[in-house]
Coordinates of C-alpha atoms in Angstrom, one line a residue:
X1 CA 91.8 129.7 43.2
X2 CA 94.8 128.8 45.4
X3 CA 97.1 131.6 47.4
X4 CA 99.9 131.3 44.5
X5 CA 97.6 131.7 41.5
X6 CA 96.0 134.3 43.1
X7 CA 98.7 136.6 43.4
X8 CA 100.1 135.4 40.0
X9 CA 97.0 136.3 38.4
X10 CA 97.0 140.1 40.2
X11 CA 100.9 140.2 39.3
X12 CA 99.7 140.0 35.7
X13 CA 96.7 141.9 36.0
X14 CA 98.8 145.0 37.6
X15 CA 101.8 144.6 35.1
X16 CA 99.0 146.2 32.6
X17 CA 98.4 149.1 34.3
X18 CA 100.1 152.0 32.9
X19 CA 101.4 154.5 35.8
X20 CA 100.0 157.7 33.7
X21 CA 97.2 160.2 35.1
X22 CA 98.2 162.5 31.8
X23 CA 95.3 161.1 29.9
X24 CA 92.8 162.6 32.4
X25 CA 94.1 166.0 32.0
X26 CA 91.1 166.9 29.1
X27 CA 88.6 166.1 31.8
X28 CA 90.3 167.9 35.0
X29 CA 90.3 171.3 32.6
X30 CA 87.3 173.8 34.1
X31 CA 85.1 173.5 31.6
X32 CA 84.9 169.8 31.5
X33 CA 85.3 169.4 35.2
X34 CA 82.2 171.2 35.7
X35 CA 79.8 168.6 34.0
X36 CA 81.5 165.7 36.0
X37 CA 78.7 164.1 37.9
X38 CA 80.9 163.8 40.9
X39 CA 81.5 167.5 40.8
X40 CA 78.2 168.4 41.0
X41 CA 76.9 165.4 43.2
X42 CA 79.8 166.9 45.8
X43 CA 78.1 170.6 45.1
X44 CA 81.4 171.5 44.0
X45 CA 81.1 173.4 40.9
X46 CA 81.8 176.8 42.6
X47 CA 84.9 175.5 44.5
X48 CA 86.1 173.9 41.2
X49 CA 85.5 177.5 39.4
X50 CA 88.0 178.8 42.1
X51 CA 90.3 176.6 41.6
X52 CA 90.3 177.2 38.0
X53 CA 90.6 181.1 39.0
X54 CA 93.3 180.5 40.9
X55 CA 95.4 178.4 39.2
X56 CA 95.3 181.2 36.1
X57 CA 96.1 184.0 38.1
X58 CA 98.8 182.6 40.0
X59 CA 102.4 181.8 39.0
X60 CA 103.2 180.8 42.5
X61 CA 102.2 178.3 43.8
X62 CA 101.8 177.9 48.1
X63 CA 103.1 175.1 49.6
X64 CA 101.0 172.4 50.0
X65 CA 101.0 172.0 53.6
X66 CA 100.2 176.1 53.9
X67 CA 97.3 175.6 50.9
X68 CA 95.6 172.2 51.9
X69 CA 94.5 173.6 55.7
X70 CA 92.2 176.0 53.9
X71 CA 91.0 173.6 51.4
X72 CA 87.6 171.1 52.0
X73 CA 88.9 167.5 52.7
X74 CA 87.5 164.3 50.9
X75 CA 87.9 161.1 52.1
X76 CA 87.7 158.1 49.1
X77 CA 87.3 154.9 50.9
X78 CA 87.7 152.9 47.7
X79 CA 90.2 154.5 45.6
X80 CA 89.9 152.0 42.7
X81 CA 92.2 153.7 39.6
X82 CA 92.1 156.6 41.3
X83 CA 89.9 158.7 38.5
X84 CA 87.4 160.1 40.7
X85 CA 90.2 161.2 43.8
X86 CA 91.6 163.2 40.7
X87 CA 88.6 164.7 40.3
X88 CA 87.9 165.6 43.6
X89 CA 91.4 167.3 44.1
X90 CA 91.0 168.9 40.5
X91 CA 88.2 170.6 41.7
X92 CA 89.6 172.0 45.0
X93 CA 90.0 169.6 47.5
X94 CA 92.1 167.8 49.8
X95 CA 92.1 164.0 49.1
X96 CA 92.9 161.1 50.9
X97 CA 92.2 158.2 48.9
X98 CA 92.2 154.3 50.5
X99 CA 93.2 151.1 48.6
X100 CA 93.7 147.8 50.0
X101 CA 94.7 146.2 47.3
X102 CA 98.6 145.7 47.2
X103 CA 98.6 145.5 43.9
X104 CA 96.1 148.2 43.1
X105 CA 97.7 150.6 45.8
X106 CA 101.2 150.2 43.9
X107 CA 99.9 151.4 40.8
X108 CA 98.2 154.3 42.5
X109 CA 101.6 155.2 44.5
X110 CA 103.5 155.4 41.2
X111 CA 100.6 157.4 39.5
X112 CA 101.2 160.1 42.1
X113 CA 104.8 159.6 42.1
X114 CA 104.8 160.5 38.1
X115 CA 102.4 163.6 39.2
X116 CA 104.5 164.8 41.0
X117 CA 107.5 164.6 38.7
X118 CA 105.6 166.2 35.7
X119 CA 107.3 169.6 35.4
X120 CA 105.9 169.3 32.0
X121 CA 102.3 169.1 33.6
X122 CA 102.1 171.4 36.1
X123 CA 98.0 171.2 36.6
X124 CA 98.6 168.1 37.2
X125 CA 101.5 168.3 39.6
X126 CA 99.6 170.5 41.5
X127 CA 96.5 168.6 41.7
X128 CA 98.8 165.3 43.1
X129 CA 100.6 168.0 45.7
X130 CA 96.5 167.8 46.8
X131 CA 96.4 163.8 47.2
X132 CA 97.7 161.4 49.6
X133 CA 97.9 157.6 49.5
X134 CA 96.6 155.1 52.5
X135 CA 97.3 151.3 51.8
X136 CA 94.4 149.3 53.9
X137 CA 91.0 148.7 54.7
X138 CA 89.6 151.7 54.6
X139 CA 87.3 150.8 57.7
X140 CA 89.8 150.2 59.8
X141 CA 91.7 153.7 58.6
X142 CA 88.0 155.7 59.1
X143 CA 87.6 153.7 62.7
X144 CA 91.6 155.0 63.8
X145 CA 91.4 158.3 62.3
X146 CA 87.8 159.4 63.3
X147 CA 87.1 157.7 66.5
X148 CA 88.2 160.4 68.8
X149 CA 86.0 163.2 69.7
X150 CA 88.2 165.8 68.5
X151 CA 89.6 164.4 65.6
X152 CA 89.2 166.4 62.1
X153 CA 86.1 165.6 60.1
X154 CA 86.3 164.9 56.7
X155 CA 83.7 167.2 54.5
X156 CA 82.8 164.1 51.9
X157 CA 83.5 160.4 52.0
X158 CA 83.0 158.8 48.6
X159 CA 82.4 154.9 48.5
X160 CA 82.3 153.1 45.5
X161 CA 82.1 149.6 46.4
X162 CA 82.7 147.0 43.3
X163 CA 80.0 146.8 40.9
X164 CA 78.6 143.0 40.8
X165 CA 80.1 141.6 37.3
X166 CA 78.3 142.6 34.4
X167 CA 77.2 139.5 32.1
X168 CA 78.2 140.8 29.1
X169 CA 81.3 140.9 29.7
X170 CA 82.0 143.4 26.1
X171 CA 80.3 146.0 27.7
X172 CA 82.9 146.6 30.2
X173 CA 86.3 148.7 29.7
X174 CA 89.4 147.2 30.2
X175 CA 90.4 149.6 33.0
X176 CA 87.4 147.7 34.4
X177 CA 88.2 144.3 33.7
X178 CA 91.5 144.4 35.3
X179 CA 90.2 145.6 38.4
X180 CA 87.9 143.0 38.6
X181 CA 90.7 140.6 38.5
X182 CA 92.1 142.2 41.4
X183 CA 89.6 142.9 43.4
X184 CA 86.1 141.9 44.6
X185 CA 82.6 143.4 45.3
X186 CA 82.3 144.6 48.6
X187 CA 81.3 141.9 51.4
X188 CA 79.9 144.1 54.1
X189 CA 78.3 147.3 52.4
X190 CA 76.5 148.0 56.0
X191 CA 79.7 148.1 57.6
X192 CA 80.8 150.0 55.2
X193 CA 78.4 153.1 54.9
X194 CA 77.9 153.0 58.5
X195 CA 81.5 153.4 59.2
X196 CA 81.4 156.6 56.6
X197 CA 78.5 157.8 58.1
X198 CA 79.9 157.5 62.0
X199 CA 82.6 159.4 61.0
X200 CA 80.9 162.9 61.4
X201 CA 81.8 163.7 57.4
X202 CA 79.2 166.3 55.9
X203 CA 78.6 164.5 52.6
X204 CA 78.6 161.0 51.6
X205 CA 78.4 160.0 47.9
X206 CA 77.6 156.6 47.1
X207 CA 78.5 155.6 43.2
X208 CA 76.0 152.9 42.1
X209 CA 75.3 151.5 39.1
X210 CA 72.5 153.5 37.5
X211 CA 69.5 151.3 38.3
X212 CA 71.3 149.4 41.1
X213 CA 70.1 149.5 44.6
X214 CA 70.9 151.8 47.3
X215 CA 73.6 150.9 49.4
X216 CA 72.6 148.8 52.4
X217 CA 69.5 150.0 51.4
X218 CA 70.2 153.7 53.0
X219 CA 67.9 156.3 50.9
X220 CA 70.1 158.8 49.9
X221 CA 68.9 163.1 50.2
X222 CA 69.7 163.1 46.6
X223 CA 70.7 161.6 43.6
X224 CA 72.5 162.4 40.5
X225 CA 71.9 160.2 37.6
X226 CA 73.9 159.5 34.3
X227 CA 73.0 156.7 31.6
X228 CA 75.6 154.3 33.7
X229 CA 76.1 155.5 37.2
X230 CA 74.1 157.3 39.7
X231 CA 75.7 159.1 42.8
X232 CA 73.4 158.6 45.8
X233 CA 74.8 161.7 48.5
X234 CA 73.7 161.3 51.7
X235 CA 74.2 165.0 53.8
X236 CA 74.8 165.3 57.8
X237 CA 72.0 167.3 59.5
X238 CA 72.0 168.7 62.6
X239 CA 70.2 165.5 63.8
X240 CA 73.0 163.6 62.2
X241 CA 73.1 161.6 59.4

């Protein structure tokens, strides 16, 4: 596909996207955020409880620069629709999600935008006060951020490269399908995962298909499984990764 079709084709694949992160809101309440795979693969269930704790007993709510130094920071190298970044700050972290996709990365910075604005939503507004946006390979933004000595450490990475393309083509949503027409599998999943796991970051999570292979072929410490997807983590010891 030429240069010009190409971006046609994502200009009419991202004109279907609809800049809304209301309809998660039944799955970032505690009770369902607690059985989110990611949640538990992340060992997050009792930060997520807090969060949920907090959030009812307080009718102020801190600054975001005062409450995110306290708060665990995750690191999503392949932000994607942004659905599991939401998850992550539901549950109590700090997020900073990657997309290098212009296209896709426009949708996500309108997403946030409307979070922010929702006075009518203010779980969600607070979860987006939690999230920030980086446009670019998300290599090269681990490699600048983490390459010093004494430069923060993120707590979890989460990768999701592109699953390869499903042959039966019904069995995918259409959230699905338009990504695929934006973006493609990942080319260098070594690079990748060893980038993550140079980084220093306590936890990586790896979100496979459910009977895919591991990533670069790295066995992970443990696994969660679902019927679809399987989230391979992958957790620093004092021997490193």
């Amino acid at each position: 596909m030429g240069r010009k079709k190409e971006n046609a084709a994502g200009a009419e694949a991202g004109a279907q996207f609809q800049h809304d992160w209301r309809r998660m809101l039944p799955r970032l309440r505690y009770h369902n955020l607690s059985h989110e795979m990611l949640v538990k693969a992340a060992k997050a269930t009792k930060l997520a409880a807090g969060e949920a704790l907090r959030a009812d007993k307080c009718c102020e709510t801190p600054s975001p620069e005062t409450e995110n130094c306290a708060r665990p920071w995750a690191f999503d190298c392949t932000a994607g629709m942004g659905e599991d970044s939401l998850i992550l700050a539901a549950a109590g972290f700090r997020v900073t999600f990657c997309e290098y996709n212009p296209v896709v990365a426009e949708h996500l910075r309108e997403c946030l935008k409307n979070a922010l604005n929702d006075d009518e939503n203010p779980q969600l507004k607070a979860i987006a006060s939690r999230m920030e946006l980086m446009e670019g390979d998300s290599v090269e933004i681990m490699k600048r951020l983490f390459s010093e000595a004494d430069a923060p450490r993120p707590d979890l990475i989460l990768l999701d490269p592109m699953f390869p393309e499903r042959k039966k083509s019904s069995l995918v949503k259409k959230k699905l399908q338009l990504i695929q027409q934006l973006e493609k599998p990942c080319a260098d999943e070594e690079t990748l995962l060893k980038t993550a796991m140079a980084s220093g970051a306590g936890r990586i999570i790896v979100k496979r298909p459910v009977k895919g292979p591991y990533l670069a072929g790295v066995k992970p410490g443990y696994s969660i499984s679902g019927k679809v997807i399987r989230y391979d983590c992958i957790v620093k010891t004092d021997n490193g990764q």
